[in-house]
Amino acid sequence: MVGALSNSKLALKGQIEVVLCIVLNPAVFVGWKPDWDKLMKEFEGSSSVLIADVDCTAGGQSKCEEVGIRGYPSIKYGDPDDLQDYNGGRSFSDLQKFAKGLGPVCSPANKDLCDDEKKKMLEEFMALDASKRESMIKEKEKDITKLESDFKEFVEGLQKQYQEASDKKDKDVEAVKSSGLGLLKSVHSYSKKQKGEL
């Protein structure tokens, strides 16, 4: 399967086991488009891997929010319900190599691919009723939102401190310069020239 990532395509969970998608703003995607289109074409016959793109400025906005997109372009991969950040190379050959290595991952449909710890978690989660799982998902997503908000606040505080320190430095440098530094340099240079003429 190939094309724009949407909830309808992700609904094919029985068929699509792994997704590699680029999340984008079309304005910054121009340079990547030929390579990405080539990669999508290469995998268009796959019954288990979906290579897709999502336009966060249009119909894909809700999907972008759902998977926690914070910048463009972002590349995500993995189980359609649990996409992970891709941090590898971004050349066509890097992406092609990575995509070829994609395969089924630990999930309820592929328990045999899970280590013992993940199998235990799967069993615990599957034993819960749907409303409890939904409540837990919301709580964990709320925790992530709080962590991201705290981080943003921290960074904004650092930026404010940086700006204040930069402004103070500029003001202090200007004060030193206006306290006679220019005249002092001029007198010093003039004096050296006068001595040289003697």
PDB file of C-alpha atoms in Angstrom:
ATOM      1  CA  MET A   1       0.000   0.000   0.000  1.00  0.00           C
ATOM      2  CA  VAL A   2       1.161   3.486  -0.734  1.00  0.00           C
ATOM      3  CA  GLY A   3      -0.080   7.028  -0.473  1.00  0.00           C
ATOM      4  CA  ALA A   4      -1.247   9.514   2.063  1.00  0.00           C
ATOM      5  CA  LEU A   5      -1.555   8.143   5.561  1.00  0.00           C
ATOM      6  CA  SER A   6      -5.055   8.353   6.930  1.00  0.00           C
ATOM      7  CA  ASN A   7      -7.203   6.752   9.572  1.00  0.00           C
ATOM      8  CA  SER A   8      -8.857   4.649   6.862  1.00  0.00           C
ATOM      9  CA  LYS A   9      -5.536   3.173   5.761  1.00  0.00           C
ATOM     10  CA  LEU A  10      -4.510   2.563   9.339  1.00  0.00           C
ATOM     11  CA  ALA A  11      -7.793   0.751   9.830  1.00  0.00           C
ATOM     12  CA  LEU A  12      -6.342  -2.059   7.709  1.00  0.00           C
ATOM     13  CA  LYS A  13      -4.423  -3.239  10.763  1.00  0.00           C
ATOM     14  CA  GLY A  14      -4.762  -6.880   9.839  1.00  0.00           C
ATOM     15  CA  GLN A  15      -2.886  -6.221   6.614  1.00  0.00           C
ATOM     16  CA  ILE A  16      -0.587  -3.329   7.475  1.00  0.00           C
ATOM     17  CA  GLU A  17       1.862  -4.391  10.154  1.00  0.00           C
ATOM     18  CA  VAL A  18       4.474  -1.676   9.753  1.00  0.00           C
ATOM     19  CA  VAL A  19       4.316   1.917   8.602  1.00  0.00           C
ATOM     20  CA  LEU A  20       7.092   4.246   7.492  1.00  0.00           C
ATOM     21  CA  CYS A  21       5.703   7.693   6.936  1.00  0.00           C
ATOM     22  CA  ILE A  22       6.963  11.198   6.502  1.00  0.00           C
ATOM     23  CA  VAL A  23       4.999  13.892   8.242  1.00  0.00           C
ATOM     24  CA  LEU A  24       5.281  17.150   6.435  1.00  0.00           C
ATOM     25  CA  ASN A  25       4.372  20.646   5.605  1.00  0.00           C
ATOM     26  CA  PRO A  26       4.370  20.761   1.769  1.00  0.00           C
ATOM     27  CA  ALA A  27       6.276  24.046   1.793  1.00  0.00           C
ATOM     28  CA  VAL A  28       9.354  22.332   3.275  1.00  0.00           C
ATOM     29  CA  PHE A  29       8.946  18.993   1.480  1.00  0.00           C
ATOM     30  CA  VAL A  30       9.910  20.066  -2.051  1.00  0.00           C
ATOM     31  CA  GLY A  31      13.516  18.832  -1.892  1.00  0.00           C
ATOM     32  CA  TRP A  32      12.525  15.447  -0.470  1.00  0.00           C
ATOM     33  CA  LYS A  33       9.552  14.717  -2.709  1.00  0.00           C
ATOM     34  CA  PRO A  34      11.304  12.911  -5.607  1.00  0.00           C
ATOM     35  CA  ASP A  35      13.147  10.485  -3.294  1.00  0.00           C
ATOM     36  CA  TRP A  36      10.099   9.905  -1.104  1.00  0.00           C
ATOM     37  CA  ASP A  37       7.875   9.277  -4.140  1.00  0.00           C
ATOM     38  CA  LYS A  38      10.461   6.789  -5.429  1.00  0.00           C
ATOM     39  CA  LEU A  39      10.437   4.973  -2.073  1.00  0.00           C
ATOM     40  CA  MET A  40       6.618   4.872  -2.006  1.00  0.00           C
ATOM     41  CA  LYS A  41       6.574   3.443  -5.543  1.00  0.00           C
ATOM     42  CA  GLU A  42       9.088   0.750  -4.586  1.00  0.00           C
ATOM     43  CA  PHE A  43       6.822  -0.477  -1.763  1.00  0.00           C
ATOM     44  CA  GLU A  44       3.423   0.033  -3.392  1.00  0.00           C
ATOM     45  CA  GLY A  45       2.892  -3.719  -3.846  1.00  0.00           C
ATOM     46  CA  SER A  46       3.663  -4.576  -0.219  1.00  0.00           C
ATOM     47  CA  SER A  47       0.861  -6.218   1.695  1.00  0.00           C
ATOM     48  CA  SER A  48       2.431  -5.572   5.089  1.00  0.00           C
ATOM     49  CA  VAL A  49       4.366  -2.290   4.831  1.00  0.00           C
ATOM     50  CA  LEU A  50       2.838   1.106   4.084  1.00  0.00           C
ATOM     51  CA  ILE A  51       5.082   3.938   2.916  1.00  0.00           C
ATOM     52  CA  ALA A  52       3.067   7.140   3.090  1.00  0.00           C
ATOM     53  CA  ASP A  53       3.114  10.865   3.603  1.00  0.00           C
ATOM     54  CA  VAL A  54       0.910  13.025   5.777  1.00  0.00           C
ATOM     55  CA  ASP A  55       0.193  16.687   5.067  1.00  0.00           C
ATOM     56  CA  CYS A  56      -0.132  18.279   8.501  1.00  0.00           C
ATOM     57  CA  THR A  57      -1.498  21.469   7.003  1.00  0.00           C
ATOM     58  CA  ALA A  58      -4.546  19.769   5.465  1.00  0.00           C
ATOM     59  CA  GLY A  59      -6.601  16.648   6.159  1.00  0.00           C
ATOM     60  CA  GLY A  60      -3.792  14.960   8.098  1.00  0.00           C
ATOM     61  CA  GLN A  61      -3.763  17.538  10.879  1.00  0.00           C
ATOM     62  CA  SER A  62      -5.601  15.328  13.389  1.00  0.00           C
ATOM     63  CA  LYS A  63      -3.278  12.372  12.630  1.00  0.00           C
ATOM     64  CA  CYS A  64      -0.263  14.657  13.161  1.00  0.00           C
ATOM     65  CA  GLU A  65      -1.598  15.747  16.540  1.00  0.00           C
ATOM     66  CA  GLU A  66      -2.385  12.142  17.453  1.00  0.00           C
ATOM     67  CA  VAL A  67       1.184  10.949  16.833  1.00  0.00           C
ATOM     68  CA  GLY A  68       2.812  13.969  18.502  1.00  0.00           C
ATOM     69  CA  ILE A  69       4.406  15.802  15.581  1.00  0.00           C
ATOM     70  CA  ARG A  70       6.486  18.775  16.740  1.00  0.00           C
ATOM     71  CA  GLY A  71       8.400  19.721  13.589  1.00  0.00           C
ATOM     72  CA  TYR A  72       8.696  19.159   9.869  1.00  0.00           C
ATOM     73  CA  PRO A  73       9.628  17.005   8.206  1.00  0.00           C
ATOM     74  CA  SER A  74       9.292  14.181  10.746  1.00  0.00           C
ATOM     75  CA  ILE A  75       9.595  10.513   9.921  1.00  0.00           C
ATOM     76  CA  LYS A  76       7.704   7.907  11.929  1.00  0.00           C
ATOM     77  CA  TYR A  77       7.713   4.134  11.674  1.00  0.00           C
ATOM     78  CA  GLY A  78       6.386   1.022  13.352  1.00  0.00           C
ATOM     79  CA  ASP A  79       3.049  -0.350  14.423  1.00  0.00           C
ATOM     80  CA  PRO A  80       0.305   1.928  13.042  1.00  0.00           C
ATOM     81  CA  ASP A  81      -1.038   2.338  16.584  1.00  0.00           C
ATOM     82  CA  ASP A  82       2.353   3.127  18.098  1.00  0.00           C
ATOM     83  CA  LEU A  83       4.486   5.053  15.612  1.00  0.00           C
ATOM     84  CA  GLN A  84       8.037   5.794  16.734  1.00  0.00           C
ATOM     85  CA  ASP A  85      10.439   8.586  15.754  1.00  0.00           C
ATOM     86  CA  TYR A  86      12.930   7.696  13.026  1.00  0.00           C
ATOM     87  CA  ASN A  87      16.342   9.217  13.712  1.00  0.00           C
ATOM     88  CA  GLY A  88      18.422   7.644  10.954  1.00  0.00           C
ATOM     89  CA  GLY A  89      19.878   9.079   7.784  1.00  0.00           C
ATOM     90  CA  ARG A  90      17.584  10.911   5.406  1.00  0.00           C
ATOM     91  CA  SER A  91      19.144  10.114   2.053  1.00  0.00           C
ATOM     92  CA  PHE A  92      17.202   7.871  -0.311  1.00  0.00           C
ATOM     93  CA  SER A  93      19.639   4.982   0.236  1.00  0.00           C
ATOM     94  CA  ASP A  94      19.386   5.309   4.051  1.00  0.00           C
ATOM     95  CA  LEU A  95      15.581   5.336   3.953  1.00  0.00           C
ATOM     96  CA  GLN A  96      15.448   2.506   1.417  1.00  0.00           C
ATOM     97  CA  LYS A  97      17.743   0.328   3.546  1.00  0.00           C
ATOM     98  CA  PHE A  98      15.702   1.078   6.663  1.00  0.00           C
ATOM     99  CA  ALA A  99      12.391   0.394   4.887  1.00  0.00           C
ATOM    100  CA  LYS A 100      13.667  -2.941   3.550  1.00  0.00           C
ATOM    101  CA  GLY A 101      14.531  -3.946   7.114  1.00  0.00           C
ATOM    102  CA  LEU A 102      11.042  -3.211   8.380  1.00  0.00           C
ATOM    103  CA  GLY A 103       8.904  -6.127   9.313  1.00  0.00           C
ATOM    104  CA  PRO A 104       6.317  -7.201  11.819  1.00  0.00           C
ATOM    105  CA  VAL A 105       6.897  -5.937  15.347  1.00  0.00           C
ATOM    106  CA  CYS A 106       5.772  -7.022  18.780  1.00  0.00           C
ATOM    107  CA  SER A 107       2.013  -6.524  18.923  1.00  0.00           C
ATOM    108  CA  PRO A 108      -1.144  -8.412  19.880  1.00  0.00           C
ATOM    109  CA  ALA A 109      -1.084  -9.964  16.394  1.00  0.00           C
ATOM    110  CA  ASN A 110       2.603 -10.925  16.685  1.00  0.00           C
ATOM    111  CA  LYS A 111       3.124 -12.037  20.279  1.00  0.00           C
ATOM    112  CA  ASP A 112       5.886 -14.397  19.188  1.00  0.00           C
ATOM    113  CA  LEU A 113       8.021 -11.340  18.372  1.00  0.00           C
ATOM    114  CA  CYS A 114       7.736  -9.992  21.926  1.00  0.00           C
ATOM    115  CA  ASP A 115      10.242 -10.544  24.696  1.00  0.00           C
ATOM    116  CA  ASP A 116       8.950 -11.911  28.014  1.00  0.00           C
ATOM    117  CA  GLU A 117       8.448  -8.463  29.536  1.00  0.00           C
ATOM    118  CA  LYS A 118       6.385  -7.224  26.583  1.00  0.00           C
ATOM    119  CA  LYS A 119       4.365 -10.480  26.469  1.00  0.00           C
ATOM    120  CA  LYS A 120       3.468 -10.000  30.122  1.00  0.00           C
ATOM    121  CA  MET A 121       2.398  -6.401  29.455  1.00  0.00           C
ATOM    122  CA  LEU A 122       0.329  -7.506  26.454  1.00  0.00           C
ATOM    123  CA  GLU A 123      -1.466 -10.119  28.555  1.00  0.00           C
ATOM    124  CA  GLU A 124      -2.170  -7.584  31.309  1.00  0.00           C
ATOM    125  CA  PHE A 125      -3.500  -5.017  28.842  1.00  0.00           C
ATOM    126  CA  MET A 126      -5.619  -7.572  26.980  1.00  0.00           C
ATOM    127  CA  ALA A 127      -7.194  -8.670  30.269  1.00  0.00           C
ATOM    128  CA  LEU A 128      -8.462  -5.122  30.895  1.00  0.00           C
ATOM    129  CA  ASP A 129     -11.836  -3.995  29.633  1.00  0.00           C
ATOM    130  CA  ALA A 130     -11.883  -1.453  26.798  1.00  0.00           C
ATOM    131  CA  SER A 131     -12.889   1.499  28.980  1.00  0.00           C
ATOM    132  CA  LYS A 132      -9.991   0.858  31.378  1.00  0.00           C
ATOM    133  CA  ARG A 133      -7.506   0.660  28.478  1.00  0.00           C
ATOM    134  CA  GLU A 134      -8.911   3.872  27.026  1.00  0.00           C
ATOM    135  CA  SER A 135      -8.604   5.577  30.411  1.00  0.00           C
ATOM    136  CA  MET A 136      -4.981   4.410  30.759  1.00  0.00           C
ATOM    137  CA  ILE A 137      -4.141   5.642  27.244  1.00  0.00           C
ATOM    138  CA  LYS A 138      -5.608   9.063  28.015  1.00  0.00           C
ATOM    139  CA  GLU A 139      -3.700   9.234  31.303  1.00  0.00           C
ATOM    140  CA  LYS A 140      -0.368   8.328  29.680  1.00  0.00           C
ATOM    141  CA  GLU A 141      -0.966  10.783  26.831  1.00  0.00           C
ATOM    142  CA  LYS A 142      -1.782  13.430  29.447  1.00  0.00           C
ATOM    143  CA  ASP A 143       1.560  12.649  31.150  1.00  0.00           C
ATOM    144  CA  ILE A 144       3.376  13.118  27.829  1.00  0.00           C
ATOM    145  CA  THR A 145       1.552  16.396  27.178  1.00  0.00           C
ATOM    146  CA  LYS A 146       2.590  17.626  30.648  1.00  0.00           C
ATOM    147  CA  LEU A 147       6.224  16.612  30.080  1.00  0.00           C
ATOM    148  CA  GLU A 148       6.248  18.413  26.737  1.00  0.00           C
ATOM    149  CA  SER A 149       4.590  21.479  28.267  1.00  0.00           C
ATOM    150  CA  ASP A 150       7.102  21.546  31.144  1.00  0.00           C
ATOM    151  CA  PHE A 151       9.972  21.231  28.663  1.00  0.00           C
ATOM    152  CA  LYS A 152       8.572  24.043  26.505  1.00  0.00           C
ATOM    153  CA  GLU A 153       8.213  26.258  29.584  1.00  0.00           C
ATOM    154  CA  PHE A 154      11.791  25.426  30.630  1.00  0.00           C
ATOM    155  CA  VAL A 155      13.157  26.257  27.163  1.00  0.00           C
ATOM    156  CA  GLU A 156      11.173  29.500  27.045  1.00  0.00           C
ATOM    157  CA  GLY A 157      12.670  30.390  30.437  1.00  0.00           C
ATOM    158  CA  LEU A 158      16.164  29.709  29.090  1.00  0.00           C
ATOM    159  CA  GLN A 159      15.421  31.811  26.010  1.00  0.00           C
ATOM    160  CA  LYS A 160      14.213  34.661  28.219  1.00  0.00           C
ATOM    161  CA  GLN A 161      17.345  34.407  30.390  1.00  0.00           C
ATOM    162  CA  TYR A 162      19.518  34.339  27.269  1.00  0.00           C
ATOM    163  CA  GLN A 163      17.779  37.405  25.820  1.00  0.00           C
ATOM    164  CA  GLU A 164      18.067  39.295  29.117  1.00  0.00           C
ATOM    165  CA  ALA A 165      21.768  38.386  29.437  1.00  0.00           C
ATOM    166  CA  SER A 166      22.398  39.331  25.799  1.00  0.00           C
ATOM    167  CA  ASP A 167      20.613  42.672  26.219  1.00  0.00           C
ATOM    168  CA  LYS A 168      22.570  43.392  29.436  1.00  0.00           C
ATOM    169  CA  LYS A 169      25.856  42.507  27.749  1.00  0.00           C
ATOM    170  CA  ASP A 170      25.075  44.801  24.795  1.00  0.00           C
ATOM    171  CA  LYS A 171      24.128  47.631  27.168  1.00  0.00           C
ATOM    172  CA  ASP A 172      27.265  47.114  29.299  1.00  0.00           C
ATOM    173  CA  VAL A 173      29.525  46.978  26.221  1.00  0.00           C
ATOM    174  CA  GLU A 174      27.952  50.200  24.942  1.00  0.00           C
ATOM    175  CA  ALA A 175      28.493  51.809  28.364  1.00  0.00           C
ATOM    176  CA  VAL A 176      32.201  50.875  28.290  1.00  0.00           C
ATOM    177  CA  LYS A 177      32.552  52.196  24.740  1.00  0.00           C
ATOM    178  CA  SER A 178      30.757  55.455  25.521  1.00  0.00           C
ATOM    179  CA  SER A 179      32.842  56.010  28.670  1.00  0.00           C
ATOM    180  CA  GLY A 180      35.701  57.283  26.511  1.00  0.00           C
ATOM    181  CA  LEU A 181      37.125  54.136  24.912  1.00  0.00           C
ATOM    182  CA  GLY A 182      37.023  55.662  21.433  1.00  0.00           C
ATOM    183  CA  LEU A 183      38.716  58.865  22.575  1.00  0.00           C
ATOM    184  CA  LEU A 184      41.269  56.876  24.574  1.00  0.00           C
ATOM    185  CA  LYS A 185      42.180  54.845  21.485  1.00  0.00           C
ATOM    186  CA  SER A 186      42.320  58.012  19.379  1.00  0.00           C
ATOM    187  CA  VAL A 187      44.629  59.777  21.867  1.00  0.00           C
ATOM    188  CA  HIS A 188      46.829  56.691  22.133  1.00  0.00           C
ATOM    189  CA  SER A 189      47.144  56.423  18.348  1.00  0.00           C
ATOM    190  CA  TYR A 190      47.720  60.175  17.967  1.00  0.00           C
ATOM    191  CA  SER A 191      50.368  60.117  20.690  1.00  0.00           C
ATOM    192  CA  LYS A 192      52.229  57.243  19.000  1.00  0.00           C
ATOM    193  CA  LYS A 193      52.201  59.129  15.698  1.00  0.00           C
ATOM    194  CA  GLN A 194      53.487  62.308  17.383  1.00  0.00           C
ATOM    195  CA  LYS A 195      56.376  60.413  18.973  1.00  0.00           C
ATOM    196  CA  GLY A 196      57.148  58.817  15.635  1.00  0.00           C
ATOM    197  CA  GLU A 197      57.460  62.224  14.003  1.00  0.00           C
ATOM    198  CA  LEU A 198      60.104  63.402  16.497  1.00  0.00           C
TER     199      LEU A 198
END
